[in-house]
Short mmCIF file of C-alpha atoms in Angstrom, two decimals:
data_model
loop_
_atom_site.label_atom_id
_atom_site.label_comp_id
_atom_site.label_asym_id
_atom_site.label_seq_id
_atom_site.Cartn_x
_atom_site.Cartn_y
_atom_site.Cartn_z
CA UNK A 1 30.79 -14.90 -11.13
CA UNK A 2 27.78 -12.57 -10.87
CA UNK A 3 27.13 -11.31 -7.39
CA UNK A 4 23.68 -11.86 -5.91
CA UNK A 5 21.34 -9.74 -3.82
CA UNK A 6 18.47 -11.41 -1.98
CA UNK A 7 15.05 -9.92 -1.21
CA UNK A 8 11.77 -11.07 0.33
CA UNK A 9 8.83 -11.45 -2.02
CA UNK A 10 8.08 -12.62 -5.53
CA UNK A 11 9.61 -11.22 -8.71
CA UNK A 12 8.12 -7.82 -9.40
CA UNK A 13 7.75 -6.81 -5.75
CA UNK A 14 8.88 -3.40 -4.50
CA UNK A 15 11.94 -5.02 -2.91
CA UNK A 16 12.83 -6.42 -6.35
CA UNK A 17 12.51 -2.94 -7.84
CA UNK A 18 14.79 -1.54 -5.13
CA UNK A 19 17.40 -4.19 -5.95
CA UNK A 20 17.29 -3.43 -9.66
CA UNK A 21 17.48 0.34 -9.17
CA UNK A 22 20.33 0.35 -6.66
CA UNK A 23 22.27 -2.64 -7.96
CA UNK A 24 21.32 -3.20 -11.64
CA UNK A 25 24.49 -5.25 -12.19
CA UNK A 26 23.61 -7.84 -9.51
CA UNK A 27 21.40 -10.92 -9.84
CA UNK A 28 18.25 -10.45 -7.75
CA UNK A 29 17.21 -13.57 -5.82
CA UNK A 30 13.63 -13.84 -4.44
CA UNK A 31 13.03 -15.48 -1.04
CA UNK A 32 9.81 -16.59 0.60
CA UNK A 33 10.48 -14.98 3.98
CA UNK A 34 12.76 -12.47 5.70
CA UNK A 35 14.31 -15.35 7.61
CA UNK A 36 15.24 -16.99 4.29
CA UNK A 37 16.87 -13.76 3.12
CA UNK A 38 18.99 -13.45 6.26
CA UNK A 39 20.00 -17.10 6.09
CA UNK A 40 20.96 -16.92 2.42
CA UNK A 41 23.34 -14.02 3.04
CA UNK A 42 24.69 -15.48 6.29
CA UNK A 43 25.50 -18.78 4.56
CA UNK A 44 27.20 -17.12 1.59
CA UNK A 45 24.45 -18.00 -0.89
CA UNK A 46 24.01 -14.29 -1.63
CA UNK A 47 26.35 -11.35 -1.22
CA UNK A 48 23.82 -8.73 -0.12
CA UNK A 49 20.25 -8.40 1.09
CA UNK A 50 17.70 -5.65 0.39
CA UNK A 51 15.39 -5.35 3.39
CA UNK A 52 12.52 -2.88 3.90
CA UNK A 53 12.80 -1.40 7.36
CA UNK A 54 10.20 1.38 7.50
CA UNK A 55 7.47 2.98 5.43
CA UNK A 56 6.34 6.59 5.56
CA UNK A 57 2.68 5.50 5.94
CA UNK A 58 2.69 2.04 7.51
CA UNK A 59 5.60 2.65 9.90
CA UNK A 60 8.21 0.02 10.74
CA UNK A 61 8.23 -3.33 8.96
CA UNK A 62 7.26 -6.07 11.40
CA UNK A 63 9.94 -8.47 12.70
CA UNK A 64 12.91 -6.64 11.15
CA UNK A 65 13.79 -4.93 14.44
CA UNK A 66 14.18 -8.41 15.96
CA UNK A 67 15.73 -10.26 13.01
CA UNK A 68 18.37 -7.65 12.21
CA UNK A 69 20.16 -7.50 15.59
CA UNK A 70 20.05 -11.29 15.92
CA UNK A 71 21.31 -11.98 12.39
CA UNK A 72 24.83 -10.60 12.86
CA UNK A 73 24.57 -9.09 9.40
CA UNK A 74 25.79 -5.53 8.93
CA UNK A 75 24.03 -2.55 7.36
CA UNK A 76 26.21 -1.27 4.51
CA UNK A 77 23.78 1.04 2.72
CA UNK A 78 20.28 2.46 2.49
CA UNK A 79 17.83 3.11 -0.33
CA UNK A 80 14.56 5.07 -0.45
CA UNK A 81 11.96 3.87 -2.95
CA UNK A 82 8.82 5.88 -3.81
CA UNK A 83 5.96 3.37 -3.73
CA UNK A 84 3.63 3.25 -6.73
CA UNK A 85 0.86 0.80 -7.52
CA UNK A 86 -0.74 0.01 -10.87
CA UNK A 87 -4.08 -1.68 -11.42
CA UNK A 88 -3.36 -4.76 -13.53
CA UNK A 89 -5.52 -7.26 -15.39
CA UNK A 90 -5.18 -9.96 -18.01
CA UNK A 91 -5.11 -8.79 -21.64
CA UNK A 92 -8.57 -7.62 -22.68
CA UNK A 93 -9.87 -6.98 -19.17
CA UNK A 94 -11.50 -3.71 -18.12
CA UNK A 95 -12.12 -1.97 -14.83
CA UNK A 96 -15.86 -1.83 -15.56
CA UNK A 97 -16.15 -5.60 -15.97
CA UNK A 98 -14.01 -6.46 -12.95
CA UNK A 99 -15.44 -7.34 -9.53
CA UNK A 100 -12.36 -8.12 -7.39
CA UNK A 101 -8.95 -6.61 -6.74
CA UNK A 102 -6.21 -8.68 -5.09
CA UNK A 103 -3.10 -7.44 -3.28
CA UNK A 104 -1.19 -7.26 0.00
CA UNK A 105 -3.21 -5.74 2.84
CA UNK A 106 -1.01 -2.62 2.93
CA UNK A 107 -1.42 -2.02 -0.80
CA UNK A 108 -5.19 -2.37 -0.54
CA UNK A 109 -5.20 0.10 2.34
CA UNK A 110 -3.11 2.58 0.36
CA UNK A 111 -5.38 2.50 -2.70
CA UNK A 112 -8.79 2.87 -1.06
CA UNK A 113 -9.95 5.69 -3.33
CA UNK A 114 -9.61 3.67 -6.52
CA UNK A 115 -11.15 0.56 -4.95
CA UNK A 116 -14.17 2.56 -3.76
CA UNK A 117 -14.66 4.45 -7.04
CA UNK A 118 -14.35 1.27 -9.15
CA UNK A 119 -16.63 -0.64 -6.75
CA UNK A 120 -14.18 -3.51 -6.48
CA UNK A 121 -14.14 -6.06 -3.68
CA UNK A 122 -10.69 -6.07 -2.03
CA UNK A 123 -9.16 -9.52 -1.49
CA UNK A 124 -6.03 -9.86 0.65
CA UNK A 125 -3.06 -11.65 -0.90
CA UNK A 126 0.26 -12.53 0.68
CA UNK A 127 2.30 -10.36 -1.67
CA UNK A 128 1.69 -7.56 -4.18
CA UNK A 129 3.66 -9.20 -6.99
CA UNK A 130 2.25 -12.57 -6.00
CA UNK A 131 -1.26 -11.25 -6.56
CA UNK A 132 -0.23 -10.24 -10.11
CA UNK A 133 1.08 -13.75 -10.76
CA UNK A 134 -2.17 -15.26 -9.47
CA UNK A 135 -4.30 -12.97 -11.66
CA UNK A 136 -2.28 -14.12 -14.66
CA UNK A 137 -2.74 -17.77 -13.67
CA UNK A 138 -6.47 -17.44 -13.03
CA UNK A 139 -6.92 -15.77 -16.45
CA UNK A 140 -10.20 -14.26 -15.24
CA UNK A 141 -11.04 -10.72 -16.44
CA UNK A 142 -13.15 -10.17 -13.32
CA UNK A 143 -10.07 -10.34 -11.09
CA UNK A 144 -7.51 -7.54 -10.99
CA UNK A 145 -4.28 -6.92 -9.09
CA UNK A 146 -2.74 -3.93 -7.36
CA UNK A 147 0.98 -4.36 -7.83
CA UNK A 148 4.20 -2.46 -8.59
CA UNK A 149 4.78 -1.51 -12.25
CA UNK A 150 7.48 -4.17 -12.73
CA UNK A 151 4.94 -6.93 -12.06
CA UNK A 152 3.01 -6.07 -15.23
CA UNK A 153 6.12 -6.66 -17.33
CA UNK A 154 7.05 -9.91 -15.61
CA UNK A 155 3.61 -11.52 -15.71
CA UNK A 156 2.34 -10.13 -18.99
CA UNK A 157 -0.55 -8.11 -17.58
CA UNK A 158 -2.16 -4.96 -18.92
CA UNK A 159 -1.97 -1.72 -16.96
CA UNK A 160 -5.56 -0.50 -16.54
CA UNK A 161 -4.62 2.47 -14.34
CA UNK A 162 -1.22 3.84 -13.25
CA UNK A 163 -0.06 5.22 -9.91
CA UNK A 164 -3.37 4.67 -8.17
CA UNK A 165 -2.03 5.06 -4.62
CA UNK A 166 -3.88 7.58 -2.44
CA UNK A 167 -0.69 9.29 -1.23
CA UNK A 168 1.95 9.94 -3.92
CA UNK A 169 4.56 10.71 -1.24
CA UNK A 170 4.46 7.11 0.08
CA UNK A 171 8.08 5.95 0.43
CA UNK A 172 9.79 2.86 1.81
CA UNK A 173 13.27 2.93 3.29
CA UNK A 174 15.38 -0.16 2.64
CA UNK A 175 18.68 -1.15 4.22
CA UNK A 176 21.35 -3.15 2.39
CA UNK A 177 22.90 -5.94 4.47
CA UNK A 178 26.14 -7.89 4.13
CA UNK A 179 28.10 -10.31 6.25
CA UNK A 180 29.91 -8.56 9.09
CA UNK A 181 33.19 -6.85 8.29
CA UNK A 182 35.25 -3.98 9.66
CA UNK A 183 33.22 -0.80 9.87
CA UNK A 184 34.32 1.77 7.28
CA UNK A 185 36.65 4.47 8.54
CA UNK A 186 35.88 8.16 8.15
CA UNK A 187 38.40 8.35 5.29
CA UNK A 188 36.57 5.52 3.51
CA UNK A 189 33.23 7.28 4.02
CA UNK A 190 33.97 11.00 3.56
CA UNK A 191 30.44 12.26 2.87
CA UNK A 192 27.26 12.39 4.97
CA UNK A 193 26.95 9.16 6.98
CA UNK A 194 24.39 7.31 9.06
CA UNK A 195 25.15 5.13 12.08
CA UNK A 196 22.60 2.51 13.17
CA UNK A 197 22.76 0.80 16.54
CA UNK A 198 20.77 -0.99 19.22
CA UNK A 199 21.02 -0.45 22.96
CA UNK A 200 19.46 -1.54 26.24
CA UNK A 201 19.27 0.95 29.08
CA UNK A 202 20.12 0.11 32.66
CA UNK A 203 17.21 -0.49 35.03
CA UNK A 204 17.49 2.87 36.82
CA UNK A 205 15.16 5.90 36.93
CA UNK A 206 15.32 8.22 33.91
CA UNK A 207 17.81 5.89 32.19
CA UNK A 208 16.52 6.54 28.66
CA UNK A 209 16.44 10.29 29.22
CA UNK A 210 20.02 10.26 30.48
CA UNK A 211 21.21 7.89 27.73
CA UNK A 212 19.89 10.15 24.99
CA UNK A 213 21.09 13.36 26.58
CA UNK A 214 24.54 13.04 25.05
CA UNK A 215 23.14 13.23 21.53
CA UNK A 216 21.35 16.49 22.31
CA UNK A 217 24.27 18.15 24.09
CA UNK A 218 26.68 17.17 21.30
CA UNK A 219 24.37 18.30 18.50
CA UNK A 220 23.86 14.85 16.96
CA UNK A 221 20.63 14.47 15.01
CA UNK A 222 18.74 11.25 15.80
CA UNK A 223 16.50 10.39 12.85
CA UNK A 224 14.96 7.19 14.20
CA UNK A 225 14.30 5.68 17.63
CA UNK A 226 12.13 2.61 18.18
CA UNK A 227 11.65 0.31 21.16
CA UNK A 228 10.85 -3.39 21.26
CA UNK A 229 10.56 -6.00 23.98
CA UNK A 230 13.26 -8.58 24.59
CA UNK A 231 11.97 -12.15 24.86
CA UNK A 232 9.00 -12.43 27.20
CA UNK A 233 10.21 -9.89 29.73
CA UNK A 234 8.19 -6.70 29.88
CA UNK A 235 10.99 -5.06 31.88
CA UNK A 236 13.69 -5.65 29.24
CA UNK A 237 13.44 -3.13 26.43
CA UNK A 238 15.80 -2.70 23.51
CA UNK A 239 15.98 0.42 21.38
CA UNK A 240 17.01 0.70 17.73
CA UNK A 241 18.29 4.07 16.57
CA UNK A 242 19.69 5.87 13.53
CA UNK A 243 21.80 9.00 13.92
CA UNK A 244 23.49 11.26 11.42
CA UNK A 245 27.25 11.06 11.44
CA UNK A 246 30.18 8.65 11.69
CA UNK A 247 31.51 7.27 15.02
CA UNK A 248 34.82 8.89 14.08
CA UNK A 249 33.19 12.34 14.21
CA UNK A 250 33.92 13.89 17.62
CA UNK A 251 30.28 14.84 18.43
CA UNK A 252 29.01 11.31 17.77
CA UNK A 253 32.02 9.79 19.47
CA UNK A 254 31.24 11.73 22.66
CA UNK A 255 27.52 10.93 22.44
CA UNK A 256 28.18 7.20 22.14
CA UNK A 257 30.58 7.30 25.08
CA UNK A 258 27.87 8.91 27.21
CA UNK A 259 25.33 6.39 25.93
CA UNK A 260 27.48 3.49 27.11
CA UNK A 261 27.60 4.93 30.62
CA UNK A 262 23.82 4.58 31.01
CA UNK A 263 23.28 1.34 29.09
CA UNK A 264 23.77 -2.36 29.70
CA UNK A 265 24.41 -3.10 26.03
CA UNK A 266 25.27 -1.13 22.88
CA UNK A 267 25.94 -2.65 19.47
CA UNK A 268 26.51 -0.83 16.20
CA UNK A 269 24.57 -2.41 13.33
CA UNK A 270 26.22 -0.44 10.58
CA UNK A 271 27.91 2.76 9.42
CA UNK A 272 27.08 3.73 5.85
CA UNK A 273 26.67 6.57 3.39
CA UNK A 274 23.47 8.58 3.69
CA UNK A 275 21.22 8.10 0.65
CA UNK A 276 20.78 11.07 -1.68
CA UNK A 277 17.05 11.00 -0.88
CA UNK A 278 17.86 11.71 2.79
CA UNK A 279 20.22 14.58 2.02
CA UNK A 280 17.73 16.14 -0.47
CA UNK A 281 14.94 15.89 2.05
CA UNK A 282 17.07 17.50 4.76
CA UNK A 283 18.01 20.36 2.42
CA UNK A 284 14.37 21.09 1.54
CA UNK A 285 13.08 21.05 5.13
#
């Protein structure tokens, strides 16, 4: 039986592209919402999930920092996807004759130069690939779509301009989720690793400073730290972090032990191999 990987969005979305590039042998399953993706994997309807967690321009993806810790799913991998947008129209359409361009609000914001130069009116759609599907359905040469390259193939649209994003370095980081299992040992994960976790500091002065001190003194590189509120309490703050290394490595082991001393809660979300993109970027910096 073919294994399945779920993603949020319509066929042709960037999440779909990430699934196909990282797991070409798996069946990609579109879902209407992130909640649907988490539920499908939790219930056994899909084996994995591909979830965008942060973007180099737009920052963190909304709601994921809340959904992920509550889902009880486990991060088992990561994938970095360079984000490219093409300007698409129905066969026979031209940029000169078009008046509107439809896409997700982030895509419209990341392609301002083209929109301004072509004098197109931006129209917000719920999804980049969904806007391509709608343009195909409307069959109106005056309406164009900004969508990932895969959307043109799926919906039979013509590419009027390629890679029209303002910043060619725009990249989205995805995490791969699976149902909870035993964390991989250091022997099972011999190369560069990433550990993701959430924690809540104790309500004492300088608690965050003290909690993070162990990572500095043990030489552990923290690549991501974000805070979010818990429920409706402004005093209860959770933090989500990514660090380089495996909990079996002595420096990280010591840092996590010190973290627990100053926190009310610590939970590891996943231990997984660092993506090649991350290791290349570190080597070039």
